[in-house]
Coordinates of C-alpha atoms and ligand atoms in Angstrom, one line a residue:
Chain A
M1 CA 0.0 0.1 0.0
S2 CA 3.0 2.4 0.0
P3 CA 3.3 4.8 -2.7
R4 CA 6.9 4.2 -3.1
R5 CA 7.6 3.3 -6.7
P6 CA 10.4 1.3 -8.4
R7 CA 12.7 3.1 -10.6
L8 CA 13.6 2.4 -14.1
S9 CA 17.4 2.6 -14.1
G10 CA 19.5 3.7 -17.0
L11 CA 21.1 1.1 -19.5
R12 CA 24.1 0.2 -17.2
S13 CA 25.5 -3.3 -17.6
N14 CA 25.5 -4.0 -13.7
V15 CA 21.7 -3.1 -13.8
W16 CA 20.6 -5.2 -16.6
L17 CA 23.2 -8.1 -16.5
P18 CA 22.1 -9.8 -13.3
P19 CA 18.5 -10.2 -14.1
L20 CA 19.5 -11.4 -17.5
V21 CA 21.8 -14.0 -16.4
A22 CA 19.0 -15.1 -13.8
F23 CA 16.5 -15.2 -16.7
G24 CA 18.9 -17.2 -18.9
L25 CA 19.5 -19.7 -16.1
L26 CA 15.6 -20.2 -15.7
V27 CA 15.3 -20.9 -19.5
L28 CA 18.3 -23.4 -19.3
V29 CA 16.6 -25.3 -16.5
W30 CA 13.4 -25.4 -18.1
Q31 CA 15.1 -26.7 -21.4
L32 CA 17.1 -29.3 -19.4
V33 CA 13.8 -30.5 -17.5
A34 CA 11.9 -30.6 -20.8
T35 CA 14.5 -32.7 -22.6
H36 CA 14.5 -35.3 -19.8
E37 CA 10.8 -35.5 -19.4
P38 CA 8.3 -37.1 -21.9
P39 CA 7.3 -34.5 -24.4
Q40 CA 3.6 -34.9 -23.4
T41 CA 4.4 -33.4 -19.9
V42 CA 6.7 -30.4 -20.5
A43 CA 7.3 -28.6 -23.8
T44 CA 10.8 -27.8 -24.8
V45 CA 11.9 -24.1 -25.4
P46 CA 12.0 -24.5 -29.1
A47 CA 8.7 -26.4 -29.3
T48 CA 7.1 -23.6 -27.3
L49 CA 8.5 -20.9 -29.8
A50 CA 7.4 -23.1 -32.6
A51 CA 3.8 -23.4 -31.2
L52 CA 3.8 -19.5 -31.1
G53 CA 5.2 -19.1 -34.7
D54 CA 2.8 -21.7 -36.1
R55 CA -0.2 -19.8 -35.4
P56 CA 0.6 -16.3 -34.3
G57 CA -2.8 -15.1 -35.3
L58 CA -4.6 -17.4 -32.8
F59 CA -2.3 -16.2 -30.0
W60 CA -2.9 -12.6 -31.0
H61 CA -6.6 -13.0 -31.0
D62 CA -6.6 -14.8 -27.6
T63 CA -4.3 -12.0 -26.2
L64 CA -6.7 -9.4 -27.4
V65 CA -9.7 -11.0 -25.6
T66 CA -7.9 -11.3 -22.3
L67 CA -6.6 -7.8 -22.7
Q68 CA -10.2 -6.6 -23.3
E69 CA -11.3 -8.5 -20.1
M70 CA -8.7 -7.0 -18.1
A71 CA -9.3 -3.5 -19.6
V72 CA -13.0 -3.6 -18.8
G73 CA -12.6 -5.2 -15.4
L74 CA -9.8 -2.8 -14.3
G75 CA -11.5 0.3 -15.8
A76 CA -14.9 -0.4 -14.4
S77 CA -13.6 -1.5 -11.0
F78 CA -11.3 1.6 -10.7
V79 CA -14.2 4.0 -11.6
V80 CA -16.6 2.4 -9.2
A81 CA -13.8 2.1 -6.3
F82 CA -12.6 5.7 -6.7
T83 CA -16.2 7.1 -6.9
L84 CA -17.0 5.2 -3.7
A85 CA -13.8 6.4 -2.0
V86 CA -14.6 9.9 -2.8
V87 CA -18.1 9.4 -1.2
M88 CA -16.6 7.6 1.8
V89 CA -14.1 10.6 2.4
H90 CA -17.0 13.0 2.6
V91 CA -19.8 10.8 4.3
R92 CA -18.3 8.7 7.0
V93 CA -21.5 6.5 7.4
V94 CA -20.9 5.2 3.9
E95 CA -17.5 3.9 4.8
R96 CA -18.6 2.2 7.8
A97 CA -21.4 0.5 5.8
I98 CA -19.4 -0.5 2.9
M99 CA -16.1 -1.3 4.1
P100 CA -16.9 -4.5 6.1
L101 CA -18.6 -5.8 2.7
A102 CA -15.5 -5.0 0.8
V103 CA -13.4 -6.9 3.3
V104 CA -15.7 -9.9 3.0
L105 CA -15.5 -9.8 -0.8
N106 CA -11.6 -9.5 -0.6
V107 CA -11.1 -12.5 1.6
T108 CA -13.4 -14.8 -0.4
P109 CA -11.2 -16.8 -2.9
V110 CA -12.0 -15.7 -6.6
I111 CA -12.0 -19.4 -7.6
A112 CA -15.0 -20.1 -5.2
Y113 CA -17.4 -17.4 -6.5
A114 CA -16.2 -17.5 -10.1
Q115 CA -18.2 -20.6 -10.6
G116 CA -21.3 -19.1 -9.2
L117 CA -20.9 -15.9 -11.1
V118 CA -20.7 -17.9 -14.4
I119 CA -24.0 -19.6 -13.6
L120 CA -25.5 -16.3 -12.7
F121 CA -24.4 -14.2 -15.6
G122 CA -24.2 -17.1 -18.3
F123 CA -21.2 -18.3 -20.2
G124 CA -20.5 -15.2 -22.0
I125 CA -17.9 -12.6 -21.4
A126 CA -19.9 -10.8 -18.8
P127 CA -18.9 -13.0 -15.8
R128 CA -15.2 -12.4 -16.9
Y129 CA -15.4 -8.8 -16.5
V130 CA -17.1 -9.3 -13.1
V131 CA -14.5 -11.6 -11.8
T132 CA -11.6 -9.4 -12.9
G133 CA -13.4 -6.5 -11.6
I134 CA -14.0 -8.0 -8.1
I135 CA -10.4 -9.1 -7.7
V136 CA -9.0 -5.6 -8.2
F137 CA -11.7 -3.7 -6.4
F138 CA -10.2 -3.8 -2.8
P139 CA -6.8 -2.6 -3.6
F140 CA -8.3 0.1 -5.6
L141 CA -10.8 1.1 -2.9
V142 CA -8.2 1.0 0.0
N143 CA -5.6 2.8 -1.9
S144 CA -7.9 5.5 -3.2
L145 CA -9.3 6.1 0.3
I146 CA -5.8 6.4 1.8
G147 CA -4.6 8.5 -1.1
L148 CA -7.6 10.9 -0.8
R149 CA -7.0 11.3 2.9
S150 CA -3.2 11.8 2.6
V151 CA -3.6 15.5 2.1
D152 CA -1.4 18.0 3.8
R153 CA -3.6 19.3 6.8
E154 CA -2.2 22.8 6.6
A155 CA -2.7 22.9 2.9
L156 CA -6.3 21.9 3.5
D157 CA -6.4 24.7 6.2
V158 CA -5.2 27.3 3.5
L159 CA -7.9 26.1 1.0
R160 CA -10.6 26.2 3.7
T161 CA -9.7 30.0 4.6
L162 CA -10.3 30.6 1.0
D163 CA -13.6 29.0 1.3
A164 CA -12.8 26.6 -1.4
S165 CA -15.6 24.2 -2.3
R166 CA -15.5 20.5 -1.6
W167 CA -15.3 20.1 -5.4
E168 CA -12.2 22.5 -5.5
V169 CA -10.5 20.7 -2.5
L170 CA -11.1 17.3 -4.4
W171 CA -9.8 18.6 -7.7
R172 CA -6.9 20.8 -6.6
L173 CA -5.8 18.9 -3.4
R174 CA -7.2 15.4 -2.9
L175 CA -7.0 14.0 -6.3
P176 CA -3.4 15.1 -7.0
S177 CA -2.3 13.9 -3.4
S178 CA -3.7 10.5 -4.2
L179 CA -2.0 9.9 -7.4
P180 CA 0.9 8.1 -6.0
F181 CA -1.3 5.9 -4.2
L182 CA -3.4 5.2 -7.2
F183 CA -0.2 4.2 -9.2
A184 CA 0.9 1.8 -6.4
A185 CA -2.6 0.3 -6.6
G186 CA -2.2 0.1 -10.4
R187 CA 1.0 -1.9 -10.1
I188 CA -0.6 -4.3 -7.6
C189 CA -3.8 -4.7 -9.7
V190 CA -2.4 -5.3 -13.2
P191 CA -1.1 -8.7 -12.2
L192 CA -4.2 -9.5 -10.1
A193 CA -6.6 -8.6 -13.1
I194 CA -4.5 -11.0 -15.2
T195 CA -5.2 -13.7 -12.6
G196 CA -8.7 -12.7 -12.5
A197 CA -9.2 -12.7 -16.4
V198 CA -7.5 -16.2 -16.6
V199 CA -9.5 -17.7 -13.6
A200 CA -12.6 -16.5 -15.1
E201 CA -11.7 -18.0 -18.6
F202 CA -10.9 -21.3 -16.9
T203 CA -14.5 -21.4 -15.7
T204 CA -16.2 -20.3 -18.8
T205 CA -14.3 -22.3 -21.6
G206 CA -16.0 -23.2 -24.7
A207 CA -17.7 -19.7 -24.8
S208 CA -15.2 -17.6 -26.1
A209 CA -11.6 -17.1 -26.7
G210 CA -8.8 -15.8 -24.3
L211 CA -5.5 -17.1 -23.2
G212 CA -6.9 -19.0 -20.3
S213 CA -9.5 -20.6 -22.4
L214 CA -6.8 -21.5 -24.9
I215 CA -4.8 -23.3 -22.1
V216 CA -7.9 -25.3 -21.1
V217 CA -8.7 -26.4 -24.7
A218 CA -5.0 -27.2 -25.4
S219 CA -4.8 -29.5 -22.4
G220 CA -7.9 -31.1 -23.5
Y221 CA -6.0 -32.1 -26.8
G222 CA -2.6 -32.7 -25.0
Q223 CA -1.0 -29.8 -26.9
V224 CA 1.6 -29.0 -24.2
A225 CA 3.6 -26.5 -26.3
V226 CA 0.5 -24.5 -26.8
I227 CA 0.0 -24.2 -23.1
Y228 CA 3.6 -23.1 -22.5
A229 CA 3.3 -20.6 -25.4
A230 CA 0.3 -19.1 -23.7
I231 CA 1.8 -18.9 -20.4
L232 CA 4.7 -17.2 -22.1
V233 CA 2.4 -14.7 -23.6
L234 CA 0.6 -14.0 -20.3
A235 CA 4.0 -13.3 -18.7
V236 CA 5.0 -11.0 -21.3
L237 CA 1.6 -9.3 -21.2
G238 CA 1.9 -8.8 -17.6
L239 CA 5.4 -7.3 -17.8
V240 CA 4.5 -4.9 -20.5
L241 CA 1.4 -3.7 -18.7
T242 CA 3.3 -3.2 -15.4
L243 CA 6.0 -1.4 -17.4
G244 CA 3.5 0.8 -18.9
V245 CA 2.0 1.9 -15.5
T246 CA 5.6 2.7 -14.3
L247 CA 6.2 4.6 -17.3
L248 CA 3.0 6.7 -17.1
E249 CA 3.8 7.1 -13.4
R250 CA 7.2 8.7 -14.0
R251 CA 5.4 11.1 -16.5
L252 CA 2.8 12.1 -14.2
L253 CA 4.6 12.0 -10.8
S254 CA 8.0 13.8 -11.6
W255 CA 7.1 16.0 -8.6
H256 CA 6.8 13.0 -6.2
P257 CA 10.0 12.5 -4.0
S258 CA 10.2 8.8 -5.0
S259 CA 11.0 9.9 -8.5
S260 CA 14.1 11.9 -7.9
Chain B
M1 CA 17.4 39.8 -3.5
T2 CA 16.9 43.1 -1.6
S3 CA 19.1 43.8 1.3
P4 CA 17.3 44.1 4.5
L5 CA 20.0 46.5 5.8
L6 CA 18.5 49.9 5.3
P7 CA 20.5 53.0 4.5
P8 CA 20.7 55.3 7.7
E9 CA 18.3 57.9 6.3
R10 CA 15.5 55.2 6.0
S11 CA 16.0 54.0 9.4
A12 CA 16.2 57.5 10.9
I13 CA 13.8 58.3 13.5
I14 CA 10.9 59.7 11.7
G15 CA 8.1 59.1 14.1
E16 CA 4.9 57.4 13.3
P17 CA 4.2 57.1 9.7
G18 CA 1.2 59.2 8.6
R19 CA -1.4 56.6 8.8
V20 CA -5.1 57.8 9.6
E21 CA -6.9 55.7 11.8
R22 CA -10.5 55.3 11.3
G23 CA -11.5 54.0 14.7
T24 CA -14.8 52.3 14.0
S25 CA -15.2 48.9 15.4
S26 CA -15.8 47.5 11.9
D27 CA -12.6 48.7 10.6
G28 CA -10.1 45.9 11.7
L29 CA -10.1 42.8 13.6
V30 CA -12.1 42.7 16.7
V31 CA -11.7 39.6 19.1
S32 CA -14.2 39.9 22.0
G33 CA -14.5 37.5 24.8
V34 CA -13.2 34.3 23.0
G35 CA -13.2 31.2 24.9
K36 CA -12.4 27.7 23.7
T37 CA -12.3 24.2 25.5
F38 CA -11.4 21.1 23.9
R39 CA -13.2 18.0 25.1
S40 CA -11.9 14.5 24.7
R41 CA -12.3 11.1 26.3
D42 CA -9.4 11.9 28.8
G43 CA -11.0 15.1 29.9
A44 CA -11.3 18.8 28.9
T45 CA -8.5 21.2 28.0
S46 CA -9.3 24.8 28.4
A47 CA -7.3 26.5 25.6
L48 CA -8.5 30.0 25.7
A49 CA -10.6 32.0 28.1
D50 CA -11.9 35.5 27.7
V51 CA -9.5 36.7 25.0
S52 CA -10.3 40.2 23.8
F53 CA -8.4 42.6 21.7
T54 CA -8.7 45.0 18.6
V55 CA -6.3 45.2 15.8
P56 CA -7.0 48.6 14.0
R57 CA -6.8 48.5 10.1
G58 CA -3.1 48.4 8.8
R59 CA -1.7 47.4 12.2
F60 CA 0.8 44.6 12.7
F61 CA -0.1 42.8 15.9
T62 CA 1.9 39.8 17.3
I63 CA 0.9 37.1 19.7
I64 CA 3.6 35.8 21.9
G65 CA 3.3 33.3 24.4
P66 CA 4.7 29.9 25.7
S67 CA 3.5 26.7 23.7
G68 CA 0.3 25.6 24.9
S69 CA -1.1 29.1 25.4
G70 CA -3.6 28.7 22.7
K71 CA -2.0 30.8 20.2
S72 CA -2.7 28.4 17.2
T73 CA -6.2 27.8 18.5
L74 CA -6.9 31.7 18.6
L75 CA -5.7 32.1 15.1
R76 CA -7.7 29.1 13.7
I77 CA -10.7 30.6 15.5
V78 CA -10.0 34.0 13.6
A79 CA -9.5 32.2 10.4
G80 CA -12.8 30.5 10.7
L81 CA -11.2 27.0 10.8
L82 CA -12.4 26.4 14.4
E83 CA -15.6 27.5 16.1
A84 CA -15.2 29.3 19.5
D85 CA -17.3 28.2 22.5
Q86 CA -17.7 31.8 23.8
G87 CA -17.3 35.1 22.4
D88 CA -16.9 36.2 18.8
V89 CA -14.5 37.5 16.1
V90 CA -15.4 40.3 13.8
I91 CA -13.2 40.9 10.7
F92 CA -13.9 44.4 9.1
G93 CA -17.5 44.2 10.0
E94 CA -18.0 40.5 9.0
S95 CA -18.0 37.2 10.9
G96 CA -15.0 35.2 10.4
R97 CA -16.8 32.8 8.2
N98 CA -18.1 35.5 6.0
A99 CA -14.7 37.0 5.8
S100 CA -13.4 33.8 4.6
A101 CA -16.1 33.3 2.2
N102 CA -15.2 36.7 0.7
K103 CA -11.5 35.8 0.5
Q104 CA -10.4 38.5 2.9
V105 CA -8.3 36.1 5.1
G106 CA -4.7 35.2 4.2
F107 CA -3.5 32.3 6.3
V108 CA 0.1 31.2 6.5
P109 CA 0.5 28.1 8.4
Q110 CA 3.4 26.8 10.4
S111 CA 4.8 24.6 7.5
P112 CA 4.9 26.1 4.1
A113 CA 2.1 23.6 3.1
L114 CA 2.8 24.2 -0.7
L115 CA 1.5 21.8 -3.2
P116 CA 4.5 19.7 -4.4
W117 CA 3.0 19.1 -7.9
R118 CA 2.6 22.9 -8.7
T119 CA 5.5 25.3 -9.5
V120 CA 6.3 28.2 -7.3
L121 CA 4.1 30.5 -9.6
E122 CA 1.3 28.1 -9.7
N123 CA 1.3 27.8 -5.9
V124 CA 1.0 31.5 -5.5
R125 CA -1.8 31.5 -8.1
L126 CA -3.9 28.9 -6.1
P127 CA -5.8 31.4 -4.2
L128 CA -6.8 33.0 -7.3
Q129 CA -8.1 29.9 -8.8
V130 CA -10.3 28.8 -6.1
N131 CA -13.6 30.5 -4.8
R132 CA -13.8 32.7 -8.0
K133 CA -17.1 34.0 -7.1
A134 CA -15.5 36.0 -4.2
S135 CA -12.9 37.5 -6.4
E136 CA -15.5 38.6 -8.9
R137 CA -17.1 40.8 -6.1
R138 CA -13.7 42.5 -5.4
D139 CA -11.1 44.5 -7.3
A140 CA -8.4 42.6 -8.8
P141 CA -5.3 42.5 -6.5
S142 CA -3.0 45.5 -7.2
R143 CA 0.1 43.3 -7.6
S144 CA 0.4 40.3 -9.6
P145 CA 1.9 37.0 -8.1
E146 CA 5.1 37.5 -10.2
E147 CA 5.6 41.1 -8.8
I148 CA 5.1 39.7 -5.1
L149 CA 7.4 36.8 -5.8
S150 CA 10.2 39.1 -7.1
T151 CA 9.7 41.5 -4.0
M152 CA 10.3 38.3 -2.0
G153 CA 13.5 37.6 -3.9
L154 CA 11.9 34.7 -5.7
G155 CA 11.8 36.2 -9.2
D156 CA 14.4 33.5 -10.5
V157 CA 12.6 30.4 -9.4
L158 CA 9.1 31.0 -10.6
D159 CA 9.0 27.7 -12.5
K160 CA 10.8 25.5 -9.9
R161 CA 9.0 23.0 -7.7
P162 CA 8.8 23.4 -4.0
A163 CA 11.1 20.4 -3.4
Q164 CA 13.9 22.2 -5.3
L165 CA 13.8 25.1 -2.8
S166 CA 15.4 25.6 0.6
G167 CA 13.0 25.8 3.7
G168 CA 13.4 29.5 3.8
M169 CA 12.5 29.8 0.2
Q170 CA 9.6 27.7 0.5
Q171 CA 8.3 29.7 3.5
R172 CA 8.6 32.9 1.4
V173 CA 6.5 31.2 -1.2
A174 CA 3.8 30.5 1.3
I175 CA 3.9 34.2 2.4
A176 CA 3.5 35.3 -1.2
R177 CA 0.6 33.0 -1.7
A178 CA -1.1 34.7 1.3
F179 CA -0.4 38.1 -0.1
A180 CA -1.3 37.3 -3.7
F181 CA -5.1 37.7 -3.5
D182 CA -4.9 40.8 -1.4
P183 CA -6.9 39.6 1.6
A184 CA -7.9 42.3 4.3
I185 CA -6.1 40.5 6.9
L186 CA -3.1 38.2 7.2
L187 CA -2.8 35.6 10.0
M188 CA 0.5 33.9 10.4
D189 CA 1.1 31.0 12.7
E190 CA 4.8 30.9 13.6
P191 CA 5.8 30.9 9.9
F192 CA 9.5 31.2 10.6
S193 CA 9.7 28.7 13.5
S194 CA 11.3 25.8 11.6
L195 CA 14.1 27.9 10.0
D196 CA 17.6 28.6 11.2
E197 CA 18.4 31.8 12.9
L198 CA 20.1 33.7 10.1
T199 CA 17.0 32.7 7.6
R200 CA 14.6 33.9 10.2
E201 CA 16.3 37.2 10.4
L202 CA 16.3 37.6 6.6
L203 CA 12.7 36.6 6.4
R204 CA 11.5 38.9 9.0
H205 CA 13.0 41.9 7.2
Q206 CA 11.6 40.7 4.0
L207 CA 8.2 40.3 5.4
L208 CA 8.6 43.9 6.7
D209 CA 9.6 45.2 3.3
L210 CA 6.6 43.4 1.8
W211 CA 4.3 44.8 4.5
E212 CA 5.6 48.3 4.1
S213 CA 4.3 48.6 0.6
D214 CA 0.6 48.1 1.6
H215 CA 0.2 48.0 5.4
K216 CA -2.1 45.2 5.6
T217 CA -3.8 44.3 9.0
V218 CA -1.7 41.3 10.5
L219 CA -2.1 39.0 13.4
F220 CA 1.2 37.1 13.7
V221 CA 2.1 34.3 16.0
T222 CA 5.5 33.7 17.4
H223 CA 7.5 32.5 20.4
S224 CA 10.4 34.9 19.6
V225 CA 10.7 38.1 21.6
T226 CA 13.1 39.6 19.1
E227 CA 10.9 38.7 16.2
A228 CA 7.8 40.1 17.8
V229 CA 9.4 43.4 18.6
V230 CA 11.0 43.8 15.1
L231 CA 7.8 43.3 13.5
S232 CA 5.0 44.7 15.5
D233 CA 2.9 47.7 16.3
M234 CA 1.5 45.9 19.3
I235 CA 2.5 42.6 21.2
V236 CA -0.2 40.6 22.8
V237 CA 1.4 38.5 25.6
M238 CA -0.5 35.3 26.3
S239 CA -0.5 33.3 29.5
A240 CA -1.0 29.4 29.4
Q241 CA -3.8 27.1 30.6
P242 CA -6.1 28.6 29.8
G243 CA -4.6 31.2 27.4
R244 CA -5.5 34.6 28.4
V245 CA -4.3 38.0 27.5
Q246 CA -1.6 38.7 30.0
A247 CA -0.5 42.2 28.7
L248 CA -0.6 44.4 25.7
V249 CA 2.9 45.8 24.8
P250 CA 2.8 48.7 22.3
V251 CA 6.0 48.9 20.0
S252 CA 6.5 52.6 19.1
L253 CA 9.7 52.1 17.3
P254 CA 9.8 54.0 14.0
R255 CA 9.0 52.6 10.7
P256 CA 10.3 51.5 8.2
R257 CA 12.7 49.3 10.5
G258 CA 15.9 48.0 9.3
E259 CA 18.2 45.5 10.9
L260 CA 19.9 48.2 12.6
V261 CA 16.7 49.0 14.8
E262 CA 17.7 45.8 16.8
L263 CA 20.7 47.7 18.2
T264 CA 18.8 50.6 19.7
D265 CA 18.1 51.2 23.4
E266 CA 14.3 51.7 22.8
F267 CA 14.4 48.1 21.0
H268 CA 16.0 46.5 24.1
A269 CA 13.7 48.4 26.5
I270 CA 10.6 47.0 24.8
E271 CA 12.3 43.5 24.5
R272 CA 12.9 43.6 28.2
Q273 CA 9.4 44.6 28.9
V274 CA 8.1 41.6 26.8
R275 CA 10.2 39.2 28.5
L276 CA 9.3 40.4 32.0
E277 CA 5.4 40.1 31.0
L278 CA 6.2 36.5 29.7
R279 CA 8.0 35.6 33.0
S280 CA 5.2 36.8 35.1
A281 CA 2.7 35.0 32.9
W282 CA 4.3 31.6 33.5
G283 CA 6.1 32.1 36.7
E284 CA 9.3 30.4 37.4
R285 CA 9.1 27.7 34.6
S286 CA 11.1 29.4 32.1
D287 CA 13.6 32.1 31.2
G288 CA 11.3 34.0 28.8
G289 CA 11.5 31.8 25.7
G290 CA 12.3 32.8 22.2
S291 CA 15.6 34.0 20.7
Ligands
ADP301 N1 -7.5 19.8 18.3 C1 -7.3 19.7 19.7 N2 -7.8 18.9 20.6 C2 -7.5 18.9 21.8 N3 -6.8 19.7 22.3 C3 -6.2 20.5 21.6 C4 -6.4 20.7 20.2 N4 -5.8 21.7 19.7 C5 -5.1 22.3 20.7 N5 -5.3 21.7 21.8 C6 -4.8 22.0 23.3 O1 -5.1 23.4 23.5 C7 -4.0 24.1 24.0 C8 -3.5 25.1 23.1 O2 -2.9 24.7 22.0 P1 -2.4 25.6 20.9 O3 -3.5 26.5 20.4 O4 -1.9 24.7 19.8 O5 -1.3 26.2 21.5 P2 0.1 27.1 21.0 O6 -0.1 27.2 19.7 O7 0.1 28.3 21.7 O8 1.4 26.3 21.2 C9 -2.9 22.9 24.2 O9 -3.0 22.7 25.5 C10 -3.4 21.9 23.3 O10 -2.9 20.6 23.7
MG302 MG1 0.9 26.7 17.9

């Protein structure tokens, strides 16, 4: 929940070399294990890349579906959570009423209610939006609330002596003060949203595409290489999105102490 | 940056500057019978009791007192940030709340409280951007934020962010922000208390320079006796628990006051008087406080 942010360092070899070596070792171990196991259990590195290269269109299409689920889930959840946090900051009763519900929602395992939501919303894409949205809702809500409250007391006093309206205080003080917390939430929620989308796809296979559905279908046909290729794509997707959040954060939060 | 050291002819004793005092009760700040008690689970703290004084238009009043004597509480009540239990506050004929609603109150808190995402200039413009309705009812400020900032020696850092400035510079930006919208009264709560002694001295004279140009009505809080004497027309000495007005000490030193004023006998005499009042206000507990 801390608004501290990782920094993107320059292209110095002591910065990028250690993770590259570690990553190389991982691939090596994967390849070693894969060559010693029967091919139906673990795909080799070349086989995985070949699966990707064979049908790039398929993976691209499934990636877009998963991405869409994440975008809708994250976007809708953020709008609802932030709006609710704004109301909570101004009306204490709402916080007391809603917060326990949000906690219950947060501690209940997604897998458990995903199945129920599929039955409720049908096998279309709707339950996928809902599952993704629910899994990121709590971090968004809590961070929005902490962020909106993290205003400088004396700056608030200055605005109050000017008789600034609630809206002006929100727009000029609370919202900018909350940005570091919102970005911290973003970095937590992107990976969570991927998990949410994939879990939802696992429980709604057959209906539509998505990288999670692809994994389920491929395992039904014993296409191990396709499973591994889909996992690889999910990893890259998570990495790119997290990087995107960090870059956006660096642009918007150059004033924040953690960016200097 | 302008030098606070004045040429001799400016600091020469020229008597009271020719200010016409219109002595109506609606012309200035009137604090009458103000009392405040904070209640919590562990009991009640009586912060202020029966505090009364009047700051006439264009006068610089300073409140001095030991910590816990209710100085901040009083300032917050005057600023309309806190409700008094007894008594009331009238600012140029209006209630404190209405004065705030009409943007007549400039507040400088103890920390600079600048918005870190705004540049220096944008911070000083903030008061002009909120509550625009009140601004429309009044004349535009006579000086632009840029002018005020350059008077404060900040003309070169308009586009810097607060984090890039020293503490003293940040505090000057906070003062410029309070002057920028031309309020009727300025309230400052120990604005220099977190700064080192040299910076404090520089800033109090810069504040005087700025004040000399339009003689705003000021209520200033400090725990430094020297600062109080250098700045004020009148020093309100507070006693503690509950905070009461112990004494009103007039400062009849000529204006404008340069740094040399601190070397005069009259200055030391007033300083001694304030220290004695402080001592009798809080008994043997301390040596008079401040610098
Ligand atoms: N919000 C508050 N709740 C409870 N007690 C307070 C509050 N604000 C101030 N006090 C108490 O009132 C007294 C005066 O405080 P304050 O006005 O801050 O004094 P000063 O500014 O002179 O140091 C102190 O005893 C302080 O503990
Ligand atoms: Mg105080």
